[in-house]
GROMACS .gro file of C-alpha atoms in nm:
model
  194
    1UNK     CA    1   6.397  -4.774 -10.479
    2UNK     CA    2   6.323  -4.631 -10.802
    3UNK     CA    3   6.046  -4.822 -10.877
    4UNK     CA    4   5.868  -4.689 -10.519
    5UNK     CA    5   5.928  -4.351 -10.619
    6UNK     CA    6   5.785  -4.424 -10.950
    7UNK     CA    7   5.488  -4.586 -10.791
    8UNK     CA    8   5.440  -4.284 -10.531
    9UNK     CA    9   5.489  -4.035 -10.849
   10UNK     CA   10   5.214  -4.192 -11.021
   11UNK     CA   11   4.969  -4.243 -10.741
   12UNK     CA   12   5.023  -3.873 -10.641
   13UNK     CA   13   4.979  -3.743 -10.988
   14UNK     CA   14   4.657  -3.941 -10.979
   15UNK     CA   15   4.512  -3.788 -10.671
   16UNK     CA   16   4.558  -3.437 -10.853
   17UNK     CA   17   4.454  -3.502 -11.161
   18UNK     CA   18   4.180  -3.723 -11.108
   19UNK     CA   19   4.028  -3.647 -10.749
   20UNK     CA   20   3.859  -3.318 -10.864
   21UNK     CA   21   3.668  -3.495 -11.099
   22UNK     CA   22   3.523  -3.708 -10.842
   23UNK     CA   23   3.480  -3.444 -10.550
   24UNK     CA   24   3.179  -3.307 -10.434
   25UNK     CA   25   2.877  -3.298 -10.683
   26UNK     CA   26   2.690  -3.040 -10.482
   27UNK     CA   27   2.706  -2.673 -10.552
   28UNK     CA   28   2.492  -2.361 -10.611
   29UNK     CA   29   2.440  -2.258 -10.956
   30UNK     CA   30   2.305  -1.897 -11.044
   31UNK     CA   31   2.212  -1.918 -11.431
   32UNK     CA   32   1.956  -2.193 -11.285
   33UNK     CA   33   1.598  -2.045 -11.376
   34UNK     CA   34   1.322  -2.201 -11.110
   35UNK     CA   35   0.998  -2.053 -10.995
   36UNK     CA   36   0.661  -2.174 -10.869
   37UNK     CA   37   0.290  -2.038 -10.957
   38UNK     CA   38  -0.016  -2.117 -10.822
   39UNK     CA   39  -0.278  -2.171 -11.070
   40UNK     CA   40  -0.665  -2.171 -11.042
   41UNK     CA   41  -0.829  -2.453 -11.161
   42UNK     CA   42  -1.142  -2.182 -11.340
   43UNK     CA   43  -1.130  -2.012 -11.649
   44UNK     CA   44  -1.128  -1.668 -11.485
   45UNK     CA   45  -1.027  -1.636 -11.094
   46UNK     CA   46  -1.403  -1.578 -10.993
   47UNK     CA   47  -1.585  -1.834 -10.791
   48UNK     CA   48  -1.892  -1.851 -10.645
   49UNK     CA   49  -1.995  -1.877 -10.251
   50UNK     CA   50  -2.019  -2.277 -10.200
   51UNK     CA   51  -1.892  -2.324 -10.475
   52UNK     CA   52  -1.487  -2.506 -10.493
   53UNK     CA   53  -1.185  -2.431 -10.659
   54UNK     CA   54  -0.854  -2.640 -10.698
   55UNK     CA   55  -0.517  -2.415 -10.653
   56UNK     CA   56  -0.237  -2.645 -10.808
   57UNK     CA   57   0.117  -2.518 -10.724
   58UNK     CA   58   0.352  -2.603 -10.973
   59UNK     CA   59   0.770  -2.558 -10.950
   60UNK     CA   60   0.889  -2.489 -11.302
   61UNK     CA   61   1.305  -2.585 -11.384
   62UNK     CA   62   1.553  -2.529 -11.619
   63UNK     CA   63   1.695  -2.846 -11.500
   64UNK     CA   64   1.535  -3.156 -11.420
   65UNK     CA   65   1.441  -3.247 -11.062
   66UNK     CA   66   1.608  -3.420 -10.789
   67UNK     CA   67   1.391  -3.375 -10.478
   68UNK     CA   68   1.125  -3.152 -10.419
   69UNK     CA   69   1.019  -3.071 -10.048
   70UNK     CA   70   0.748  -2.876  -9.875
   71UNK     CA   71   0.935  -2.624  -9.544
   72UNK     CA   72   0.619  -2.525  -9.479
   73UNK     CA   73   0.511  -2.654  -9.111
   74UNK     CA   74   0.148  -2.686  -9.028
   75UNK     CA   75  -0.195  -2.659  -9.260
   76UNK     CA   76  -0.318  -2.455  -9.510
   77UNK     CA   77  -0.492  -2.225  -9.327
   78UNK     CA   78  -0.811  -1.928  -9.525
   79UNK     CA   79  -0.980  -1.673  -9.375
   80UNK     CA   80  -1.397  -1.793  -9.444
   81UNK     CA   81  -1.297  -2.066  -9.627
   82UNK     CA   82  -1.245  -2.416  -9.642
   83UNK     CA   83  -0.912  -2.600  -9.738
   84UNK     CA   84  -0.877  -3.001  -9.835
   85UNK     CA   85  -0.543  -3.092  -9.903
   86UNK     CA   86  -0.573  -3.318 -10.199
   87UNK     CA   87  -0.357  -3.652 -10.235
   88UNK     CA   88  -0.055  -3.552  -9.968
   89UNK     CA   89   0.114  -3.857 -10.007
   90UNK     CA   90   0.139  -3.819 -10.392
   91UNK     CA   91   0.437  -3.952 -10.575
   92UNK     CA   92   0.597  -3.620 -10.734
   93UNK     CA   93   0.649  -3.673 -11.148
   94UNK     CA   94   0.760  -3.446 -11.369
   95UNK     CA   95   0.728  -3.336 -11.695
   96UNK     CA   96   0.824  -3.139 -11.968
   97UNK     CA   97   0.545  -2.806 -11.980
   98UNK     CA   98   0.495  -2.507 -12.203
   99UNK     CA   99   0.517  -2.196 -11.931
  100UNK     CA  100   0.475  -1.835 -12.099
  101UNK     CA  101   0.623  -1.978 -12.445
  102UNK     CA  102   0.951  -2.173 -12.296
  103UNK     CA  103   1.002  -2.518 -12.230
  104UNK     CA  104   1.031  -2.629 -11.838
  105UNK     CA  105   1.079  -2.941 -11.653
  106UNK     CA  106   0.757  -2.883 -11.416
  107UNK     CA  107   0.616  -3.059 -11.107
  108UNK     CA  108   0.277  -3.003 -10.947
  109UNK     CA  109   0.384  -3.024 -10.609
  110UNK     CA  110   0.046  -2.969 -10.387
  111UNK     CA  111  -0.327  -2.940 -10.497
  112UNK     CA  112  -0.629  -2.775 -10.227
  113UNK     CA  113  -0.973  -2.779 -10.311
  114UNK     CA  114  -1.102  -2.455 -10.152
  115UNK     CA  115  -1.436  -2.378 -10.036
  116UNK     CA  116  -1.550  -2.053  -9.978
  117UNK     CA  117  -1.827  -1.972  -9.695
  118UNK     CA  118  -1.884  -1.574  -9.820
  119UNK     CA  119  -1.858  -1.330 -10.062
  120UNK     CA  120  -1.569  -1.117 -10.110
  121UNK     CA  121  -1.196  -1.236 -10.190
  122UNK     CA  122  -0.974  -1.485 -10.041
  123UNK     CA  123  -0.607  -1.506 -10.004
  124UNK     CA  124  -0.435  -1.872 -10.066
  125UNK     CA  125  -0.108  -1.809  -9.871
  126UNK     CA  126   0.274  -1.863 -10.057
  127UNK     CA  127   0.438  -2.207  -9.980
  128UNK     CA  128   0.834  -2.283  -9.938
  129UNK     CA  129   0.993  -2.554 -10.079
  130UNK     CA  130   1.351  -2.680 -10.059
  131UNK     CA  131   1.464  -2.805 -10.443
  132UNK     CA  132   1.756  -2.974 -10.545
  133UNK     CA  133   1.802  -3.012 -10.902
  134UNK     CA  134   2.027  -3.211 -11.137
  135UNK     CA  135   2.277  -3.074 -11.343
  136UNK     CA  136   2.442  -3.341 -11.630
  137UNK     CA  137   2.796  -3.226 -11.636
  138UNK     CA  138   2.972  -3.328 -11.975
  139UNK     CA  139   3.403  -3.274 -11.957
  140UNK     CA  140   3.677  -3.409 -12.095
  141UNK     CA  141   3.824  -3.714 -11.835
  142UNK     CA  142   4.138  -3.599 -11.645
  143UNK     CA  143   4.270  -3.982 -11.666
  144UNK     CA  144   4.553  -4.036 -11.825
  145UNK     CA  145   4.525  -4.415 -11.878
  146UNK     CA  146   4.163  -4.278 -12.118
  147UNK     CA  147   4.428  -4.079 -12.380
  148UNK     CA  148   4.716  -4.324 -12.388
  149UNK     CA  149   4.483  -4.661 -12.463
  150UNK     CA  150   4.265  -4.499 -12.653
  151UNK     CA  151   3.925  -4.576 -12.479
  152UNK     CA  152   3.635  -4.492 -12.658
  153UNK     CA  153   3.440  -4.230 -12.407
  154UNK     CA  154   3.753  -3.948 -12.375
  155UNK     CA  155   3.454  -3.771 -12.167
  156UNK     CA  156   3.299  -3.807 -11.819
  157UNK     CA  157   2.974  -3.720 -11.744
  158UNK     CA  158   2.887  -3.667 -11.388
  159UNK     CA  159   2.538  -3.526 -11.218
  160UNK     CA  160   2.602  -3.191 -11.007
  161UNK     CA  161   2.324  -3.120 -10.765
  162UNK     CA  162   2.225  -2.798 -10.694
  163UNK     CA  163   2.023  -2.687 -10.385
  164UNK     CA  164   1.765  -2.398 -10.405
  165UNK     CA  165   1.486  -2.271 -10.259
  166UNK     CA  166   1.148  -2.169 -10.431
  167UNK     CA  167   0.873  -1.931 -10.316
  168UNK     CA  168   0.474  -1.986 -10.463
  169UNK     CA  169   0.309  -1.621 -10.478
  170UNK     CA  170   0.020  -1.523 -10.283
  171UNK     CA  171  -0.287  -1.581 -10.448
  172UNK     CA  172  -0.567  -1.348 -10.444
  173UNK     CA  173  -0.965  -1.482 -10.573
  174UNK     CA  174  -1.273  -1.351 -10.597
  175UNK     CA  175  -1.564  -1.462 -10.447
  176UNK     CA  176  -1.907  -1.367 -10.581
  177UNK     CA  177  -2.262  -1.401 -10.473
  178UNK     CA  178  -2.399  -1.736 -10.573
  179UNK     CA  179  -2.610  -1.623 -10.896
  180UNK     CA  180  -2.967  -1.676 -10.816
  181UNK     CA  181  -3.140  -1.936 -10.981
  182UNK     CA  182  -3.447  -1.912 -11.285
  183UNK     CA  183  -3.715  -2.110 -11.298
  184UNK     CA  184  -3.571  -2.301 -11.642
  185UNK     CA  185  -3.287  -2.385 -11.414
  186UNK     CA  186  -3.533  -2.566 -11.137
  187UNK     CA  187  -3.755  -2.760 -11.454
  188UNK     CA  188  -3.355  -2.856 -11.575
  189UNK     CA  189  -3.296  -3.024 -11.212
  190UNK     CA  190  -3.697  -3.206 -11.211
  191UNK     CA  191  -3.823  -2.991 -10.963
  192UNK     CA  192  -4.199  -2.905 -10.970
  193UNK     CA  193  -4.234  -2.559 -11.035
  194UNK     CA  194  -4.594  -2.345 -11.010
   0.00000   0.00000   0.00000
């Protein structure tokens, strides 16, 4: 009789002091830092009628990824332009990037070649994306069999995920006249010139 209640003791005192440690590894976290920009693949944000540009949309992290994916329903749709979705079924990777002076985990999530048909500006539209990043959590083991026989890891480290969701900005480029061409720039390309 003693030696059930002994048995039940320990087996509840387990469940208390254990259990937590092991419960659910999913939870928001606010001192998380994650954005997304949409970059221009030109020196300056001017581009020429006919002429392409490739937007790359990039998710920067504080904490390494998890799972990355678009919301958005449907294609990319520009007013007198012409969108290409470049390699959809890409296999995300990320990597450690310089952003504004700190150090990110980053992932280029989506690349369009855009075409524009006339002069003006376009707008690429902002993109959703549903993120869940991985947190390492480091703390001391609640087991009490770790302290009395002295194993040699007295800490468990566990990976928290933590959902968010990220926002690319709008982005606004300008589209110029095509500049007119000399006659150098004919003789450059072979053509026979009067």
């Amino acid at each position: 009789m003693v030696r059930n209640k002994f048995l039940l003791a320990f087996v509840s005192l387990w469940c208390v002091v254990v259990c937590p440690v092991v419960g659910n590894n999913e939870a928001e976290d606010d001192d998380v830092t994650l954005f997304a920009v949409a970059t221009p693949m030109t020196g300056d944000k001017d581009v020429a009628v006919g002429d392409s540009v490739i937007i790359s949309l990039t998710i920067y992290s504080s904490l390494s990824f998890g799972m990355v994916e678009n919301t958005d329903s449907g294609e990319v749709v520009i007013k007198n332009s012409s969108v290409i979705p470049l390699d959809k079924h890409r296999r995300l990777s990320q990597n450690m990037a310089v952003y504004e002076g700190k150090k990110y985990y980053a992932v280029v999530v989506e690349q369009f070649m855009v075409m524009p048909d006339q002069t003006g500006s376009i707008v690429f539209p902002s993109r959703n994306y549903d993120v869940k990043l991985l947190k390492r959590i480091r703390t001391r083991s609640r087991d009490p069999f770790e302290e009395i026989f002295g194993f040699e890891t007295p800490y468990a480290t566990r990976t928290q995920k933590i959902s968010k969701k990220c926002t690319s900005p709008r982005l606004k480029i300008k589209v110029g006249a095509r500049r007119p061409q000399t006659i150098d720039d004919l003789r450059a390309r072979g053509a026979e010139v009067m």
